[in-house]
Amino acid sequence: MVMGLGALLEGLLLLANALAILNEDRFLAPRGWSFNDVSGNARAKSLKGQLIGLIYATQYLRLPLIMLNALIILVKLVSG
């Protein structure tokens, strides 16, 4: 089975959706993944700091992510 570019992009969209719905108060902060834990010091350059930055970037871009999801759903409905 060959994975095409469309399937790869759809998988990345699903990953972005998963990161966008993570709640800081209920999920991230109790595990030490709060943005306040890594901002303003040398730990922001670490892998953990980069991942936290990625999570916050996807949460910041929720509206474009919603529009992209709607577009993908529309394309899938039209193309079958």
Short mmCIF file of N, CA, C and O in Angstrom, two decimals:
data_model
loop_
_atom_site.label_atom_id
_atom_site.label_comp_id
_atom_site.label_asym_id
_atom_site.label_seq_id
_atom_site.Cartn_x
_atom_site.Cartn_y
_atom_site.Cartn_z
N MET A 1 0.84 -1.17 0.00
CA MET A 1 0.00 0.00 0.00
C MET A 1 0.89 1.24 0.00
O MET A 1 1.77 1.40 0.83
N VAL A 2 0.67 2.11 -0.94
CA VAL A 2 1.47 3.31 -1.09
C VAL A 2 0.74 4.48 -0.43
O VAL A 2 -0.44 4.69 -0.65
N MET A 3 1.48 5.22 0.38
CA MET A 3 0.91 6.39 1.03
C MET A 3 1.20 7.61 0.17
O MET A 3 2.34 7.95 -0.08
N GLY A 4 0.17 8.27 -0.30
CA GLY A 4 0.33 9.43 -1.16
C GLY A 4 0.52 10.70 -0.36
O GLY A 4 0.45 10.74 0.88
N LEU A 5 0.75 11.76 -1.09
CA LEU A 5 0.95 13.06 -0.47
C LEU A 5 -0.32 13.53 0.25
O LEU A 5 -0.25 14.12 1.33
N GLY A 6 -1.48 13.23 -0.31
CA GLY A 6 -2.74 13.61 0.32
C GLY A 6 -2.94 12.94 1.67
O GLY A 6 -3.38 13.57 2.63
N ALA A 7 -2.59 11.67 1.75
CA ALA A 7 -2.72 10.95 3.02
C ALA A 7 -1.73 11.48 4.05
O ALA A 7 -2.06 11.59 5.24
N LEU A 8 -0.53 11.86 3.61
CA LEU A 8 0.46 12.43 4.52
C LEU A 8 -0.01 13.78 5.06
O LEU A 8 0.09 14.05 6.26
N LEU A 9 -0.54 14.63 4.18
CA LEU A 9 -1.04 15.93 4.62
C LEU A 9 -2.25 15.78 5.54
O LEU A 9 -2.41 16.54 6.49
N GLU A 10 -3.09 14.80 5.26
CA GLU A 10 -4.23 14.55 6.14
C GLU A 10 -3.78 14.09 7.52
O GLU A 10 -4.33 14.49 8.54
N GLY A 11 -2.75 13.27 7.56
CA GLY A 11 -2.20 12.84 8.84
C GLY A 11 -1.60 14.00 9.62
O GLY A 11 -1.75 14.09 10.84
N LEU A 12 -0.92 14.91 8.93
CA LEU A 12 -0.37 16.10 9.60
C LEU A 12 -1.48 17.01 10.11
O LEU A 12 -1.35 17.62 11.18
N LEU A 13 -2.57 17.10 9.37
CA LEU A 13 -3.72 17.87 9.82
C LEU A 13 -4.33 17.26 11.07
O LEU A 13 -4.69 17.98 12.02
N LEU A 14 -4.42 15.95 11.11
CA LEU A 14 -4.95 15.28 12.31
C LEU A 14 -4.03 15.50 13.51
O LEU A 14 -4.50 15.68 14.64
N LEU A 15 -2.72 15.51 13.29
CA LEU A 15 -1.77 15.79 14.37
C LEU A 15 -1.93 17.22 14.87
O LEU A 15 -1.91 17.48 16.08
N ALA A 16 -2.10 18.17 13.95
CA ALA A 16 -2.31 19.56 14.34
C ALA A 16 -3.60 19.71 15.13
O ALA A 16 -3.66 20.47 16.11
N ASN A 17 -4.65 18.98 14.74
CA ASN A 17 -5.91 19.00 15.49
C ASN A 17 -5.71 18.45 16.90
O ASN A 17 -6.25 19.00 17.87
N ALA A 18 -4.94 17.40 17.02
CA ALA A 18 -4.69 16.80 18.33
C ALA A 18 -3.94 17.76 19.24
O ALA A 18 -4.22 17.86 20.44
N LEU A 19 -2.98 18.49 18.69
CA LEU A 19 -2.22 19.45 19.50
C LEU A 19 -3.06 20.66 19.86
O LEU A 19 -2.89 21.24 20.93
N ALA A 20 -3.99 21.05 18.99
CA ALA A 20 -4.78 22.26 19.21
C ALA A 20 -5.80 22.08 20.33
O ALA A 20 -6.20 23.07 20.94
N ILE A 21 -6.22 20.86 20.61
CA ILE A 21 -7.26 20.68 21.62
C ILE A 21 -6.72 20.41 23.03
O ILE A 21 -7.49 20.29 23.97
N LEU A 22 -5.40 20.35 23.17
CA LEU A 22 -4.84 20.11 24.49
C LEU A 22 -5.10 21.32 25.39
O LEU A 22 -4.78 22.44 25.04
N ASN A 23 -5.64 21.08 26.56
CA ASN A 23 -5.96 22.14 27.52
C ASN A 23 -4.80 22.30 28.48
O ASN A 23 -4.35 21.33 29.10
N GLU A 24 -4.34 23.53 28.65
CA GLU A 24 -3.19 23.75 29.53
C GLU A 24 -3.52 23.48 30.99
O GLU A 24 -2.75 22.83 31.69
N ASP A 25 -4.65 23.96 31.46
CA ASP A 25 -5.00 23.82 32.87
C ASP A 25 -5.24 22.37 33.28
O ASP A 25 -4.83 21.94 34.34
N ARG A 26 -5.91 21.62 32.42
CA ARG A 26 -6.27 20.25 32.78
C ARG A 26 -5.24 19.22 32.39
O ARG A 26 -5.13 18.18 33.04
N PHE A 27 -4.48 19.46 31.34
CA PHE A 27 -3.59 18.41 30.84
C PHE A 27 -2.11 18.80 30.89
O PHE A 27 -1.28 18.03 31.37
N LEU A 28 -1.77 19.97 30.41
CA LEU A 28 -0.35 20.31 30.27
C LEU A 28 0.30 20.73 31.59
O LEU A 28 1.40 20.26 31.91
N ALA A 29 -0.32 21.63 32.34
CA ALA A 29 0.29 22.16 33.55
C ALA A 29 0.56 21.09 34.61
O ALA A 29 1.64 21.10 35.22
N PRO A 30 -0.36 20.16 34.88
CA PRO A 30 -0.05 19.14 35.89
C PRO A 30 1.14 18.24 35.52
O PRO A 30 1.76 17.65 36.39
N ARG A 31 1.47 18.16 34.26
CA ARG A 31 2.58 17.32 33.82
C ARG A 31 3.87 18.13 33.61
O ARG A 31 4.85 17.61 33.11
N GLY A 32 3.86 19.41 33.95
CA GLY A 32 5.04 20.25 33.80
C GLY A 32 5.27 20.72 32.37
O GLY A 32 6.39 21.06 32.00
N TRP A 33 4.23 20.77 31.55
CA TRP A 33 4.35 21.18 30.16
C TRP A 33 3.70 22.54 29.94
O TRP A 33 3.21 22.83 28.86
N SER A 34 3.69 23.39 30.94
CA SER A 34 3.11 24.71 30.82
C SER A 34 4.08 25.64 30.11
O SER A 34 5.30 25.49 30.19
N PHE A 35 3.55 26.62 29.39
CA PHE A 35 4.38 27.57 28.67
C PHE A 35 5.18 28.42 29.66
O PHE A 35 6.30 28.83 29.35
N ASN A 36 4.63 28.66 30.84
CA ASN A 36 5.34 29.45 31.85
C ASN A 36 6.55 28.71 32.40
O ASN A 36 7.48 29.34 32.90
N ASP A 37 6.56 27.39 32.33
CA ASP A 37 7.69 26.62 32.84
C ASP A 37 8.94 26.77 31.99
O ASP A 37 10.05 26.66 32.50
N VAL A 38 8.78 27.03 30.72
CA VAL A 38 9.95 27.09 29.83
C VAL A 38 10.20 28.47 29.24
O VAL A 38 11.24 28.68 28.63
N SER A 39 9.29 29.40 29.37
CA SER A 39 9.49 30.70 28.74
C SER A 39 10.48 31.54 29.55
O SER A 39 10.49 31.52 30.77
N GLY A 40 11.33 32.24 28.82
CA GLY A 40 12.24 33.18 29.45
C GLY A 40 13.51 32.60 30.02
O GLY A 40 14.25 33.30 30.69
N ASN A 41 13.81 31.35 29.76
CA ASN A 41 15.08 30.81 30.26
C ASN A 41 15.71 29.90 29.20
O ASN A 41 15.22 29.79 28.09
N ALA A 42 16.79 29.26 29.54
CA ALA A 42 17.54 28.45 28.58
C ALA A 42 16.78 27.19 28.18
O ALA A 42 17.10 26.58 27.17
N ARG A 43 15.79 26.77 28.98
CA ARG A 43 15.06 25.54 28.65
C ARG A 43 14.14 25.72 27.45
O ARG A 43 13.62 24.74 26.92
N ALA A 44 13.95 26.96 27.01
CA ALA A 44 13.09 27.19 25.84
C ALA A 44 13.73 26.63 24.57
O ALA A 44 13.05 26.36 23.60
N LYS A 45 15.03 26.45 24.57
CA LYS A 45 15.73 25.90 23.40
C LYS A 45 15.77 24.38 23.40
O LYS A 45 16.18 23.77 22.43
N SER A 46 15.34 23.76 24.49
CA SER A 46 15.37 22.30 24.58
C SER A 46 14.26 21.70 23.74
O SER A 46 13.38 22.40 23.23
N LEU A 47 14.29 20.39 23.58
CA LEU A 47 13.25 19.70 22.82
C LEU A 47 11.88 19.89 23.47
O LEU A 47 10.89 20.14 22.78
N LYS A 48 11.84 19.82 24.78
CA LYS A 48 10.58 20.02 25.49
C LYS A 48 10.06 21.44 25.26
O LYS A 48 8.87 21.64 25.01
N GLY A 49 10.93 22.42 25.29
CA GLY A 49 10.54 23.79 25.05
C GLY A 49 10.04 24.00 23.63
O GLY A 49 9.08 24.73 23.39
N GLN A 50 10.68 23.34 22.67
CA GLN A 50 10.26 23.44 21.28
C GLN A 50 8.89 22.79 21.08
O GLN A 50 8.05 23.31 20.34
N LEU A 51 8.65 21.65 21.72
CA LEU A 51 7.34 20.98 21.61
C LEU A 51 6.23 21.82 22.25
O LEU A 51 5.13 21.90 21.71
N ILE A 52 6.53 22.45 23.38
CA ILE A 52 5.54 23.31 24.02
C ILE A 52 5.25 24.51 23.13
O ILE A 52 4.09 24.93 22.98
N GLY A 53 6.27 25.05 22.48
CA GLY A 53 6.05 26.14 21.53
C GLY A 53 5.19 25.71 20.36
O GLY A 53 4.34 26.47 19.89
N LEU A 54 5.39 24.48 19.87
CA LEU A 54 4.57 23.96 18.78
C LEU A 54 3.11 23.80 19.21
O LEU A 54 2.19 24.14 18.47
N ILE A 55 2.90 23.33 20.43
CA ILE A 55 1.54 23.18 20.95
C ILE A 55 0.85 24.53 21.03
O ILE A 55 -0.30 24.69 20.61
N TYR A 56 1.56 25.53 21.53
CA TYR A 56 0.95 26.85 21.65
C TYR A 56 0.75 27.51 20.29
O TYR A 56 -0.19 28.27 20.11
N ALA A 57 1.60 27.22 19.32
CA ALA A 57 1.41 27.76 17.97
C ALA A 57 0.15 27.19 17.34
O ALA A 57 -0.60 27.91 16.68
N THR A 58 -0.09 25.88 17.52
CA THR A 58 -1.30 25.29 16.95
C THR A 58 -2.54 25.79 17.66
O THR A 58 -3.60 25.96 17.05
N GLN A 59 -2.43 26.06 18.97
CA GLN A 59 -3.59 26.60 19.69
C GLN A 59 -3.86 28.04 19.28
O GLN A 59 -5.00 28.47 19.24
N TYR A 60 -2.82 28.78 18.94
CA TYR A 60 -2.98 30.16 18.52
C TYR A 60 -3.64 30.23 17.14
O TYR A 60 -4.39 31.15 16.86
N LEU A 61 -3.37 29.24 16.29
CA LEU A 61 -3.89 29.24 14.92
C LEU A 61 -5.12 28.35 14.77
O LEU A 61 -5.28 27.65 13.78
N ARG A 62 -6.00 28.38 15.75
CA ARG A 62 -7.19 27.53 15.71
C ARG A 62 -8.15 27.90 14.58
O ARG A 62 -8.70 27.03 13.93
N LEU A 63 -8.36 29.19 14.36
CA LEU A 63 -9.32 29.59 13.33
C LEU A 63 -8.86 29.15 11.93
O LEU A 63 -9.67 28.56 11.20
N PRO A 64 -7.61 29.36 11.53
CA PRO A 64 -7.20 28.81 10.23
C PRO A 64 -7.26 27.28 10.19
O PRO A 64 -7.56 26.71 9.14
N LEU A 65 -7.03 26.65 11.31
CA LEU A 65 -7.10 25.19 11.37
C LEU A 65 -8.55 24.72 11.17
O LEU A 65 -8.79 23.73 10.47
N ILE A 66 -9.50 25.44 11.73
CA ILE A 66 -10.91 25.10 11.55
C ILE A 66 -11.30 25.27 10.08
O ILE A 66 -12.00 24.42 9.51
N MET A 67 -10.84 26.35 9.47
CA MET A 67 -11.16 26.57 8.06
C MET A 67 -10.51 25.51 7.17
O MET A 67 -11.13 25.05 6.21
N LEU A 68 -9.30 25.11 7.49
CA LEU A 68 -8.64 24.05 6.71
C LEU A 68 -9.36 22.72 6.87
O LEU A 68 -9.52 21.98 5.89
N ASN A 69 -9.84 22.42 8.07
CA ASN A 69 -10.63 21.21 8.29
C ASN A 69 -11.91 21.23 7.46
O ASN A 69 -12.28 20.23 6.86
N ALA A 70 -12.58 22.38 7.46
CA ALA A 70 -13.82 22.50 6.68
C ALA A 70 -13.54 22.32 5.19
O ALA A 70 -14.31 21.66 4.48
N LEU A 71 -12.43 22.86 4.72
CA LEU A 71 -12.07 22.72 3.31
C LEU A 71 -11.78 21.26 2.96
O LEU A 71 -12.25 20.76 1.94
N ILE A 72 -11.06 20.56 3.82
CA ILE A 72 -10.74 19.16 3.58
C ILE A 72 -12.02 18.32 3.58
O ILE A 72 -12.20 17.43 2.75
N ILE A 73 -12.93 18.60 4.50
CA ILE A 73 -14.19 17.88 4.56
C ILE A 73 -15.00 18.12 3.29
O ILE A 73 -15.56 17.17 2.70
N LEU A 74 -15.03 19.36 2.84
CA LEU A 74 -15.75 19.69 1.61
C LEU A 74 -15.15 18.97 0.40
O LEU A 74 -15.88 18.42 -0.42
N VAL A 75 -13.83 18.96 0.31
CA VAL A 75 -13.16 18.29 -0.81
C VAL A 75 -13.45 16.79 -0.78
O VAL A 75 -13.72 16.17 -1.81
N LYS A 76 -13.43 16.18 0.40
CA LYS A 76 -13.71 14.76 0.52
C LYS A 76 -15.16 14.44 0.17
O LYS A 76 -15.45 13.39 -0.40
N LEU A 77 -16.09 15.34 0.53
CA LEU A 77 -17.49 15.12 0.18
C LEU A 77 -17.71 15.22 -1.32
O LEU A 77 -18.49 14.45 -1.90
N VAL A 78 -17.05 16.15 -1.96
CA VAL A 78 -17.22 16.36 -3.40
C VAL A 78 -16.54 15.27 -4.19
O VAL A 78 -17.10 14.72 -5.15
N SER A 79 -15.32 14.92 -3.79
CA SER A 79 -14.55 13.94 -4.59
C SER A 79 -14.91 12.50 -4.27
O SER A 79 -14.61 11.60 -5.06
N GLY A 80 -15.48 12.30 -3.13
CA GLY A 80 -15.92 10.93 -2.81
C GLY A 80 -14.96 10.20 -2.02
O GLY A 80 -14.13 9.54 -1.93
#
